[in-house]
PDB file of C-alpha atoms in Angstrom:
ATOM      1  CA  MET M 159      -0.396  -0.288  -0.062  1.00 46.00           C
ATOM      2  CA  ALA M 160       1.438   3.264  -0.884  1.00 60.00           C
ATOM      3  CA  GLU M 161       2.718   5.881   1.878  1.00 80.00           C
ATOM      4  CA  SER M 162       0.114   8.658   2.634  1.00 91.00           C
ATOM      5  CA  LEU M 163      -0.040  11.587   4.700  1.00 96.00           C
ATOM      6  CA  GLY M 164      -2.895  13.371   6.515  1.00 96.00           C
ATOM      7  CA  LEU M 165      -2.438  17.329   5.891  1.00 96.00           C
ATOM      8  CA  VAL M 166      -4.566  19.398   8.226  1.00 95.00           C
ATOM      9  CA  ALA M 167      -4.427  22.724   6.363  1.00 95.00           C
ATOM     10  CA  GLY M 168      -4.618  26.171   8.098  1.00 92.00           C
ATOM     11  CA  SER M 169      -4.214  29.236   5.819  1.00 91.00           C
ATOM     12  CA  GLY M 170      -1.444  30.402   3.656  1.00 90.00           C
ATOM     13  CA  ARG M 171       1.222  28.365   0.798  1.00 92.00           C
ATOM     14  CA  PHE M 172       2.645  26.365   3.901  1.00 94.00           C
ATOM     15  CA  PRO M 173      -0.043  23.539   3.118  1.00 95.00           C
ATOM     16  CA  LEU M 174       0.486  23.771  -0.518  1.00 96.00           C
ATOM     17  CA  LEU M 175       4.145  23.572  -0.014  1.00 95.00           C
ATOM     18  CA  VAL M 176       4.010  20.333   2.077  1.00 96.00           C
ATOM     19  CA  ALA M 177       1.281  18.830  -0.387  1.00 96.00           C
ATOM     20  CA  GLU M 178       3.743  19.726  -3.822  1.00 95.00           C
ATOM     21  CA  GLU M 179       6.782  18.293  -1.953  1.00 95.00           C
ATOM     22  CA  ALA M 180       4.960  15.083  -0.586  1.00 95.00           C
ATOM     23  CA  LYS M 181       3.668  14.518  -4.279  1.00 92.00           C
ATOM     24  CA  ARG M 182       6.691  14.713  -5.782  1.00 93.00           C
ATOM     25  CA  ARG M 183       8.325  11.910  -3.312  1.00 93.00           C
ATOM     26  CA  GLY M 184       5.517   9.955  -4.009  1.00 93.00           C
ATOM     27  CA  VAL M 185       3.540  10.167  -0.897  1.00 94.00           C
ATOM     28  CA  SER M 186      -0.219  10.681  -1.281  1.00 94.00           C
ATOM     29  CA  VAL M 187      -1.977  13.316   0.507  1.00 96.00           C
ATOM     30  CA  VAL M 188      -5.373  13.207   2.116  1.00 96.00           C
ATOM     31  CA  ALA M 189      -6.350  16.924   2.850  1.00 97.00           C
ATOM     32  CA  LEU M 190      -8.420  18.443   5.087  1.00 96.00           C
ATOM     33  CA  GLY M 191      -9.377  22.250   4.851  1.00 95.00           C
ATOM     34  CA  ILE M 192     -11.473  24.821   6.934  1.00 93.00           C
ATOM     35  CA  PRO M 193     -14.030  27.115   5.067  1.00 92.00           C
ATOM     36  CA  GLY M 194     -12.844  30.511   4.832  1.00 90.00           C
ATOM     37  CA  VAL M 195      -9.370  29.756   6.365  1.00 91.00           C
ATOM     38  CA  THR M 196      -7.799  27.213   3.622  1.00 95.00           C
ATOM     39  CA  ASP M 197      -6.865  28.403   0.353  1.00 95.00           C
ATOM     40  CA  PRO M 198      -9.003  25.901  -2.226  1.00 96.00           C
ATOM     41  CA  SER M 199      -6.522  25.932  -4.379  1.00 96.00           C
ATOM     42  CA  LEU M 200      -5.032  22.857  -2.240  1.00 96.00           C
ATOM     43  CA  GLU M 201      -7.663  20.435  -3.523  1.00 95.00           C
ATOM     44  CA  SER M 202      -5.972  20.438  -6.850  1.00 94.00           C
ATOM     45  CA  VAL M 203      -2.405  20.302  -5.770  1.00 93.00           C
ATOM     46  CA  ALA M 204      -3.311  17.553  -3.152  1.00 93.00           C
ATOM     47  CA  GLY M 205      -5.718  16.055  -5.394  1.00 88.00           C
ATOM     48  CA  GLY M 206      -8.777  16.432  -3.434  1.00 91.00           C
ATOM     49  CA  LEU M 207      -9.818  18.182  -0.223  1.00 96.00           C
ATOM     50  CA  THR M 208     -12.326  17.645   2.449  1.00 96.00           C
ATOM     51  CA  TRP M 209     -14.119  20.534   4.407  1.00 96.00           C
ATOM     52  CA  PHE M 210     -14.343  20.494   7.736  1.00 94.00           C
ATOM     53  CA  LYS M 211     -16.075  23.299  10.174  1.00 90.00           C
ATOM     54  CA  LEU M 212     -13.590  24.662  12.916  1.00 85.00           C
ATOM     55  CA  GLY M 213     -14.388  22.801  16.169  1.00 86.00           C
ATOM     56  CA  GLN M 214     -14.929  19.182  14.469  1.00 90.00           C
ATOM     57  CA  LEU M 215     -12.737  16.622  15.430  1.00 93.00           C
ATOM     58  CA  ASP M 216     -14.894  13.076  15.134  1.00 94.00           C
ATOM     59  CA  ALA M 217     -15.710  13.407  11.132  1.00 94.00           C
ATOM     60  CA  PRO M 218     -11.969  14.591  10.368  1.00 95.00           C
ATOM     61  CA  ILE M 219     -10.430  11.565  12.494  1.00 96.00           C
ATOM     62  CA  LYS M 220     -12.840   8.854  11.063  1.00 96.00           C
ATOM     63  CA  THR M 221     -11.812  10.294   7.462  1.00 96.00           C
ATOM     64  CA  LEU M 222      -8.174   9.989   7.805  1.00 96.00           C
ATOM     65  CA  LYS M 223      -8.474   6.744   9.485  1.00 95.00           C
ATOM     66  CA  ASP M 224     -10.893   5.341   6.493  1.00 94.00           C
ATOM     67  CA  ALA M 225      -8.400   6.649   3.972  1.00 94.00           C
ATOM     68  CA  GLY M 226      -5.669   4.489   5.295  1.00 93.00           C
ATOM     69  CA  VAL M 227      -3.537   7.541   6.835  1.00 95.00           C
ATOM     70  CA  ARG M 228      -1.124   6.843   9.955  1.00 95.00           C
ATOM     71  CA  LYS M 229       0.721  10.162  10.223  1.00 96.00           C
ATOM     72  CA  VAL M 230      -0.503  13.430  10.127  1.00 96.00           C
ATOM     73  CA  VAL M 231       0.899  17.179   9.426  1.00 96.00           C
ATOM     74  CA  MET M 232      -0.526  20.581  10.821  1.00 94.00           C
ATOM     75  CA  ALA M 233       0.392  23.564   8.536  1.00 94.00           C
ATOM     76  CA  GLY M 234      -0.913  26.766   8.287  1.00 91.00           C
ATOM     77  CA  LYS M 235      -1.950  29.086  10.699  1.00 84.00           C
ATOM     78  CA  VAL M 236      -5.671  29.651  12.335  1.00 78.00           C
ATOM     79  CA  GLN M 237      -6.387  32.919  13.766  1.00 65.00           C
ATOM     80  CA  HIS M 238      -6.017  32.560  17.292  1.00 55.00           C
ATOM     81  CA  VAL M 239      -8.910  35.091  17.669  1.00 47.00           C
ATOM     82  CA  SER M 240     -11.475  32.230  16.792  1.00 50.00           C
ATOM     83  CA  LEU M 241     -10.907  31.164  20.134  1.00 50.00           C
ATOM     84  CA  PHE M 242     -13.310  33.637  21.151  1.00 49.00           C
ATOM     85  CA  GLY M 243     -16.564  32.910  19.275  1.00 52.00           C
ATOM     86  CA  GLY M 244     -18.226  31.531  16.352  1.00 58.00           C
ATOM     87  CA  VAL M 245     -16.880  28.200  16.860  1.00 70.00           C
ATOM     88  CA  MET M 246     -19.659  25.171  17.452  1.00 80.00           C
ATOM     89  CA  PRO M 247     -17.566  22.021  18.286  1.00 86.00           C
ATOM     90  CA  ASP M 248     -18.657  18.675  18.106  1.00 90.00           C
ATOM     91  CA  TRP M 249     -19.263  16.521  21.166  1.00 92.00           C
ATOM     92  CA  ARG M 250     -15.378  15.066  20.857  1.00 93.00           C
ATOM     93  CA  ALA M 251     -14.081  18.644  20.219  1.00 89.00           C
ATOM     94  CA  ALA M 252     -16.252  19.669  23.563  1.00 90.00           C
ATOM     95  CA  LYS M 253     -14.873  17.161  25.661  1.00 91.00           C
ATOM     96  CA  VAL M 254     -11.462  18.342  24.840  1.00 90.00           C
ATOM     97  CA  LEU M 255     -11.822  21.965  25.611  1.00 87.00           C
ATOM     98  CA  LEU M 256     -13.461  20.859  28.809  1.00 89.00           C
ATOM     99  CA  GLY M 257     -10.338  19.346  29.600  1.00 89.00           C
ATOM    100  CA  LEU M 258      -7.878  21.758  29.353  1.00 88.00           C
ATOM    101  CA  LYS M 259      -5.816  23.620  31.868  1.00 87.00           C
ATOM    102  CA  ASP M 260      -5.891  26.891  29.816  1.00 85.00           C
ATOM    103  CA  LYS M 261      -6.508  28.477  26.614  1.00 80.00           C
ATOM    104  CA  ARG M 262      -3.211  28.602  25.402  1.00 81.00           C
ATOM    105  CA  THR M 263      -2.166  27.807  21.569  1.00 80.00           C
ATOM    106  CA  ASP M 264       0.118  25.146  22.846  1.00 83.00           C
ATOM    107  CA  THR M 265      -2.461  23.485  24.965  1.00 86.00           C
ATOM    108  CA  ILE M 266      -4.979  23.590  22.676  1.00 87.00           C
ATOM    109  CA  LEU M 267      -3.081  21.811  19.959  1.00 87.00           C
ATOM    110  CA  LYS M 268      -1.266  19.364  21.838  1.00 90.00           C
ATOM    111  CA  ALA M 269      -4.381  18.038  23.677  1.00 91.00           C
ATOM    112  CA  VAL M 270      -5.965  17.907  19.652  1.00 91.00           C
ATOM    113  CA  VAL M 271      -2.632  15.828  18.927  1.00 93.00           C
ATOM    114  CA  ASP M 272      -3.471  13.642  21.658  1.00 94.00           C
ATOM    115  CA  GLU M 273      -6.915  13.017  20.781  1.00 94.00           C
ATOM    116  CA  PHE M 274      -5.879  12.315  17.095  1.00 96.00           C
ATOM    117  CA  ALA M 275      -3.068   9.469  18.562  1.00 96.00           C
ATOM    118  CA  LYS M 276      -5.994   7.740  20.373  1.00 96.00           C
ATOM    119  CA  ASP M 277      -7.304   6.729  16.925  1.00 95.00           C
ATOM    120  CA  GLY M 278      -3.863   5.714  15.861  1.00 96.00           C
ATOM    121  CA  LEU M 279      -2.835   8.945  13.950  1.00 96.00           C
ATOM    122  CA  GLU M 280       0.540  10.248  14.467  1.00 96.00           C
ATOM    123  CA  PHE M 281       1.092  14.478  14.301  1.00 96.00           C
ATOM    124  CA  VAL M 282       4.716  14.845  12.855  1.00 95.00           C
ATOM    125  CA  SER M 283       6.873  17.878  12.208  1.00 94.00           C
ATOM    126  CA  SER M 284       5.199  20.671  10.349  1.00 92.00           C
ATOM    127  CA  ALA M 285       8.574  20.998   8.526  1.00 93.00           C
ATOM    128  CA  ILE M 286       8.059  17.421   7.106  1.00 92.00           C
ATOM    129  CA  TYR M 287       9.814  17.197   3.409  1.00 93.00           C
ATOM    130  CA  LEU M 288      10.504  21.033   3.969  1.00 94.00           C
ATOM    131  CA  GLU M 289      13.855  20.751   6.035  1.00 93.00           C
ATOM    132  CA  HIS M 290      15.719  22.526   2.730  1.00 92.00           C
ATOM    133  CA  LEU M 291      13.493  25.697   3.414  1.00 94.00           C
ATOM    134  CA  LEU M 292      14.333  26.080   6.895  1.00 95.00           C
ATOM    135  CA  ALA M 293      16.661  29.566   7.927  1.00 96.00           C
ATOM    136  CA  ALA M 294      20.646  28.428   8.094  1.00 96.00           C
ATOM    137  CA  VAL M 295      23.185  30.624  10.360  1.00 97.00           C
ATOM    138  CA  GLY M 296      24.156  33.584   8.481  1.00 97.00           C
ATOM    139  CA  PRO M 297      23.101  36.130   5.720  1.00 97.00           C
ATOM    140  CA  LEU M 298      20.381  35.732   3.182  1.00 97.00           C
ATOM    141  CA  THR M 299      20.907  38.732   1.808  1.00 97.00           C
ATOM    142  CA  LYS M 300      23.819  40.794   0.551  1.00 96.00           C
ATOM    143  CA  LYS M 301      22.706  43.653   2.592  1.00 96.00           C
ATOM    144  CA  THR M 302      24.025  43.111   6.198  1.00 96.00           C
ATOM    145  CA  PHE M 303      22.811  44.248   9.315  1.00 98.00           C
ATOM    146  CA  THR M 304      24.500  47.350  10.716  1.00 97.00           C
ATOM    147  CA  LYS M 305      25.912  47.729  14.099  1.00 97.00           C
ATOM    148  CA  GLU M 306      23.158  49.721  15.684  1.00 97.00           C
ATOM    149  CA  GLN M 307      20.578  46.942  13.856  1.00 98.00           C
ATOM    150  CA  LEU M 308      22.625  44.008  15.589  1.00 98.00           C
ATOM    151  CA  SER M 309      22.496  45.491  18.431  1.00 98.00           C
ATOM    152  CA  ASP M 310      18.637  45.963  18.557  1.00 98.00           C
ATOM    153  CA  ALA M 311      18.235  42.089  16.864  1.00 98.00           C
ATOM    154  CA  ALA M 312      20.331  41.079  20.111  1.00 98.00           C
ATOM    155  CA  LEU M 313      17.594  43.046  22.526  1.00 98.00           C
ATOM    156  CA  GLY M 314      14.589  42.095  20.193  1.00 98.00           C
ATOM    157  CA  TRP M 315      15.967  38.225  20.748  1.00 98.00           C
ATOM    158  CA  ARG M 316      15.948  38.489  24.674  1.00 97.00           C
ATOM    159  CA  ALA M 317      12.580  39.675  24.729  1.00 97.00           C
ATOM    160  CA  ALA M 318      10.969  37.641  21.953  1.00 96.00           C
ATOM    161  CA  LYS M 319      12.320  34.335  24.082  1.00 96.00           C
ATOM    162  CA  ALA M 320      10.504  35.764  26.741  1.00 95.00           C
ATOM    163  CA  VAL M 321       7.620  36.204  25.222  1.00 93.00           C
ATOM    164  CA  ALA M 322       7.667  32.989  23.409  1.00 91.00           C
ATOM    165  CA  GLY M 323       8.030  31.206  26.239  1.00 89.00           C
ATOM    166  CA  PHE M 324       4.782  32.247  27.400  1.00 89.00           C
ATOM    167  CA  ASP M 325       2.760  31.146  24.241  1.00 84.00           C
ATOM    168  CA  ILE M 326       2.259  35.041  23.546  1.00 87.00           C
ATOM    169  CA  GLY M 327       3.790  35.347  20.276  1.00 89.00           C
ATOM    170  CA  GLN M 328       7.139  34.800  18.666  1.00 93.00           C
ATOM    171  CA  THR M 329       7.968  38.663  16.785  1.00 96.00           C
ATOM    172  CA  VAL M 330       9.012  41.577  18.788  1.00 98.00           C
ATOM    173  CA  VAL M 331       9.938  44.858  16.664  1.00 98.00           C
ATOM    174  CA  VAL M 332      12.896  47.262  17.926  1.00 98.00           C
ATOM    175  CA  GLN M 333      13.952  50.406  16.876  1.00 97.00           C
ATOM    176  CA  GLY M 334      16.740  52.898  18.412  1.00 95.00           C
ATOM    177  CA  SER M 335      17.347  50.619  21.546  1.00 96.00           C
ATOM    178  CA  ALA M 336      13.813  50.354  22.334  1.00 96.00           C
ATOM    179  CA  ILE M 337      11.067  47.718  22.038  1.00 97.00           C
ATOM    180  CA  VAL M 338       8.250  49.116  20.074  1.00 97.00           C
ATOM    181  CA  ALA M 339       5.946  46.226  19.320  1.00 97.00           C
ATOM    182  CA  VAL M 340       5.414  42.744  21.015  1.00 97.00           C
ATOM    183  CA  GLU M 341       3.303  40.095  18.823  1.00 94.00           C
ATOM    184  CA  GLY M 342       0.170  38.974  20.280  1.00 88.00           C
ATOM    185  CA  MET M 343      -2.640  37.196  18.620  1.00 82.00           C
ATOM    186  CA  GLU M 344      -2.706  39.378  15.923  1.00 85.00           C
ATOM    187  CA  GLY M 345      -0.152  37.967  14.328  1.00 87.00           C
ATOM    188  CA  THR M 346       3.121  39.404  12.603  1.00 92.00           C
ATOM    189  CA  ASP M 347       2.125  41.487   9.744  1.00 93.00           C
ATOM    190  CA  ALA M 348      -0.149  43.224  12.353  1.00 93.00           C
ATOM    191  CA  CYS M 349       2.284  43.447  14.939  1.00 96.00           C
ATOM    192  CA  VAL M 350       4.772  44.985  12.389  1.00 97.00           C
ATOM    193  CA  ALA M 351       2.268  47.463  10.859  1.00 97.00           C
ATOM    194  CA  ARG M 352       1.430  48.554  14.599  1.00 97.00           C
ATOM    195  CA  ALA M 353       5.257  48.979  15.332  1.00 97.00           C
ATOM    196  CA  ALA M 354       4.988  51.287  12.261  1.00 97.00           C
ATOM    197  CA  GLU M 355       2.263  53.216  13.157  1.00 96.00           C
ATOM    198  CA  LEU M 356       3.615  53.879  17.126  1.00 95.00           C
ATOM    199  CA  ALA M 357       6.767  55.362  15.475  1.00 94.00           C
ATOM    200  CA  ARG M 358       4.958  57.986  12.771  1.00 95.00           C
ATOM    201  CA  SER M 359       3.117  58.747  15.881  1.00 93.00           C
ATOM    202  CA  GLN M 360       5.879  60.049  17.381  1.00 89.00           C
ATOM    203  CA  GLY M 361       7.162  61.969  14.847  1.00 90.00           C
ATOM    204  CA  LYS M 362       9.999  59.325  13.572  1.00 90.00           C
ATOM    205  CA  GLU M 363      10.325  57.607  10.245  1.00 93.00           C
ATOM    206  CA  PRO M 364      10.139  53.690  10.774  1.00 96.00           C
ATOM    207  CA  ALA M 365      13.401  51.878  10.618  1.00 96.00           C
ATOM    208  CA  LEU M 366      12.249  48.604  11.880  1.00 98.00           C
ATOM    209  CA  VAL M 367      14.176  45.578  13.206  1.00 98.00           C
ATOM    210  CA  VAL M 368      11.820  42.850  13.173  1.00 98.00           C
ATOM    211  CA  VAL M 369      12.830  39.565  15.299  1.00 98.00           C
ATOM    212  CA  LYS M 370      11.199  36.388  14.578  1.00 97.00           C
ATOM    213  CA  VAL M 371      12.071  33.237  16.833  1.00 96.00           C
ATOM    214  CA  ALA M 372      10.999  29.656  18.005  1.00 94.00           C
ATOM    215  CA  LYS M 373       9.482  28.694  21.158  1.00 90.00           C
ATOM    216  CA  PRO M 374      12.267  27.693  24.210  1.00 87.00           C
ATOM    217  CA  ARG M 375      10.850  24.343  23.591  1.00 84.00           C
ATOM    218  CA  GLN M 376       9.617  24.376  20.119  1.00 87.00           C
ATOM    219  CA  ASP M 377       7.166  21.583  19.321  1.00 88.00           C
ATOM    220  CA  PHE M 378       8.054  21.258  15.607  1.00 91.00           C
ATOM    221  CA  ARG M 379       4.665  19.314  15.061  1.00 90.00           C
ATOM    222  CA  PHE M 380       2.491  22.701  15.155  1.00 82.00           C
ATOM    223  CA  ASP M 381       3.220  26.834  15.304  1.00 78.00           C
ATOM    224  CA  LEU M 382       6.432  27.106  13.512  1.00 87.00           C
ATOM    225  CA  PRO M 383       7.800  30.780  12.469  1.00 91.00           C
ATOM    226  CA  VAL M 384       7.353  31.449   9.093  1.00 93.00           C
ATOM    227  CA  VAL M 385       8.324  34.323   6.773  1.00 95.00           C
ATOM    228  CA  GLY M 386       7.313  34.436   3.141  1.00 93.00           C
ATOM    229  CA  ARG M 387       7.520  36.771   0.106  1.00 93.00           C
ATOM    230  CA  ASP M 388       3.710  38.146   1.481  1.00 91.00           C
ATOM    231  CA  SER M 389       5.767  39.152   4.829  1.00 91.00           C
ATOM    232  CA  LEU M 390       7.843  40.906   2.762  1.00 94.00           C
ATOM    233  CA  VAL M 391       5.384  43.205   1.077  1.00 94.00           C
ATOM    234  CA  ASN M 392       4.546  43.861   4.683  1.00 95.00           C
ATOM    235  CA  PHE M 393       7.508  44.852   5.695  1.00 97.00           C
ATOM    236  CA  LYS M 394       8.728  47.141   3.231  1.00 96.00           C
ATOM    237  CA  ALA M 395       5.101  49.394   3.758  1.00 96.00           C
ATOM    238  CA  ALA M 396       6.104  49.460   7.646  1.00 97.00           C
ATOM    239  CA  GLY M 397       9.661  50.635   7.267  1.00 97.00           C
ATOM    240  CA  VAL M 398      11.381  47.472   8.422  1.00 98.00           C
ATOM    241  CA  LYS M 399      14.833  47.744   7.551  1.00 98.00           C
ATOM    242  CA  ALA M 400      16.232  44.403   8.927  1.00 98.00           C
ATOM    243  CA  VAL M 401      14.779  40.831   9.950  1.00 98.00           C
ATOM    244  CA  ALA M 402      16.429  38.332  12.603  1.00 98.00           C
ATOM    245  CA  LEU M 403      15.338  34.713  12.280  1.00 98.00           C
ATOM    246  CA  GLU M 404      16.292  32.058  14.444  1.00 97.00           C
ATOM    247  CA  ALA M 405      17.803  29.242  12.158  1.00 97.00           C
ATOM    248  CA  GLY M 406      16.948  26.318  12.169  1.00 95.00           C
ATOM    249  CA  SER M 407      13.667  26.567  13.444  1.00 94.00           C
ATOM    250  CA  THR M 408      12.344  29.214  10.975  1.00 96.00           C
ATOM    251  CA  LEU M 409      10.640  28.298   7.662  1.00 96.00           C
ATOM    252  CA  VAL M 410      11.541  30.829   4.633  1.00 96.00           C
ATOM    253  CA  PHE M 411       9.171  30.140   1.849  1.00 94.00           C
ATOM    254  CA  ASP M 412      10.416  30.820  -1.533  1.00 91.00           C
ATOM    255  CA  ARG M 413      14.160  31.500  -0.271  1.00 92.00           C
ATOM    256  CA  GLU M 414      15.714  32.844  -3.116  1.00 94.00           C
ATOM    257  CA  LEU M 415      13.282  34.648  -4.815  1.00 95.00           C
ATOM    258  CA  PHE M 416      12.462  35.823  -0.907  1.00 96.00           C
ATOM    259  CA  ALA M 417      16.268  36.956  -0.586  1.00 96.00           C
ATOM    260  CA  SER M 418      16.079  38.929  -3.800  1.00 97.00           C
ATOM    261  CA  GLU M 419      12.822  40.860  -3.032  1.00 97.00           C
ATOM    262  CA  ALA M 420      14.208  41.616   0.041  1.00 97.00           C
ATOM    263  CA  GLU M 421      17.819  42.976  -1.351  1.00 97.00           C
ATOM    264  CA  ALA M 422      15.844  44.828  -3.649  1.00 96.00           C
ATOM    265  CA  ALA M 423      13.562  46.250  -0.611  1.00 96.00           C
ATOM    266  CA  ALA M 424      16.902  46.919   1.118  1.00 97.00           C
ATOM    267  CA  ILE M 425      16.151  45.289   3.730  1.00 98.00           C
ATOM    268  CA  ALA M 426      18.840  42.887   5.733  1.00 98.00           C
ATOM    269  CA  VAL M 427      17.722  39.169   6.512  1.00 98.00           C
ATOM    270  CA  ALA M 428      19.823  37.136   8.563  1.00 98.00           C
ATOM    271  CA  GLY M 429      19.564  33.629  10.550  1.00 98.00           C
ATOM    272  CA  PHE M 430      20.980  33.452  13.830  1.00 98.00           C
ATOM    273  CA  PRO M 431      21.579  30.419  16.274  1.00 97.00           C
ATOM    274  CA  PRO M 432      19.221  29.728  19.127  1.00 95.00           C
ATOM    275  CA  GLU M 433      21.356  32.121  21.298  1.00 95.00           C
ATOM    276  CA  GLY M 434      20.612  35.547  19.100  1.00 95.00           C
ATOM    277  CA  PRO M 435      23.140  37.934  17.972  1.00 94.00           C
ATOM    278  CA  GLN M 436      26.140  38.194  19.653  1.00 83.00           C
TER     279      GLN M 436
END
């Protein structure tokens, strides 16, 4: 029997890249999507797509089991704000939610993963088949960090690691030796846009340094840091001048195009080890 992979697809290109690479390696994909979240074009890439509402667990588990799936990957974001309403859990999800000690992202996702495991479905690293897209230590662009940007990145790194440790966010924005914004539920792009607004409200032209890190005990099965060309469009509009990424834990989509477009936008991008810039 041919190998198959279950794909729980959130938003963005992440699920499409996983599906494309899996098919290239001869692995069939059984894709599950969420209306209004998952890109419908995944259906043509994966060769099919079954839709489920956010909050359903029993039916998706049954779909994967019936398809003979044993390994599952979770790729793409589902906005955290959906936790505040609009979700109608099925009986199985309601049981999981009632057993949670808190509603942090990692707590919820770990509980979901454990529920799938009860039916023999093992979640694997979100970076499966995409290890070649993980940022490496060193510059991604010819343009390098200035001494001041490196100092800002080091400050932001310490703050980002502390914030990520509390499962709040994984991005911090710095300018002029001051932390301007910290990512919350709104996501990276909104955090960076907010930082630009704050800088302009003080009569300063944004010259932002964005720091994006993994959590101190990052579970590779979900919520990996990701950047792509869409991020660059927003970074350029917000006045970002440098981006520091945690090497080995951050996926860089369309790496060559990403690097060339960052260069054209005069944005320095580099990967740093877990301890950050020195």
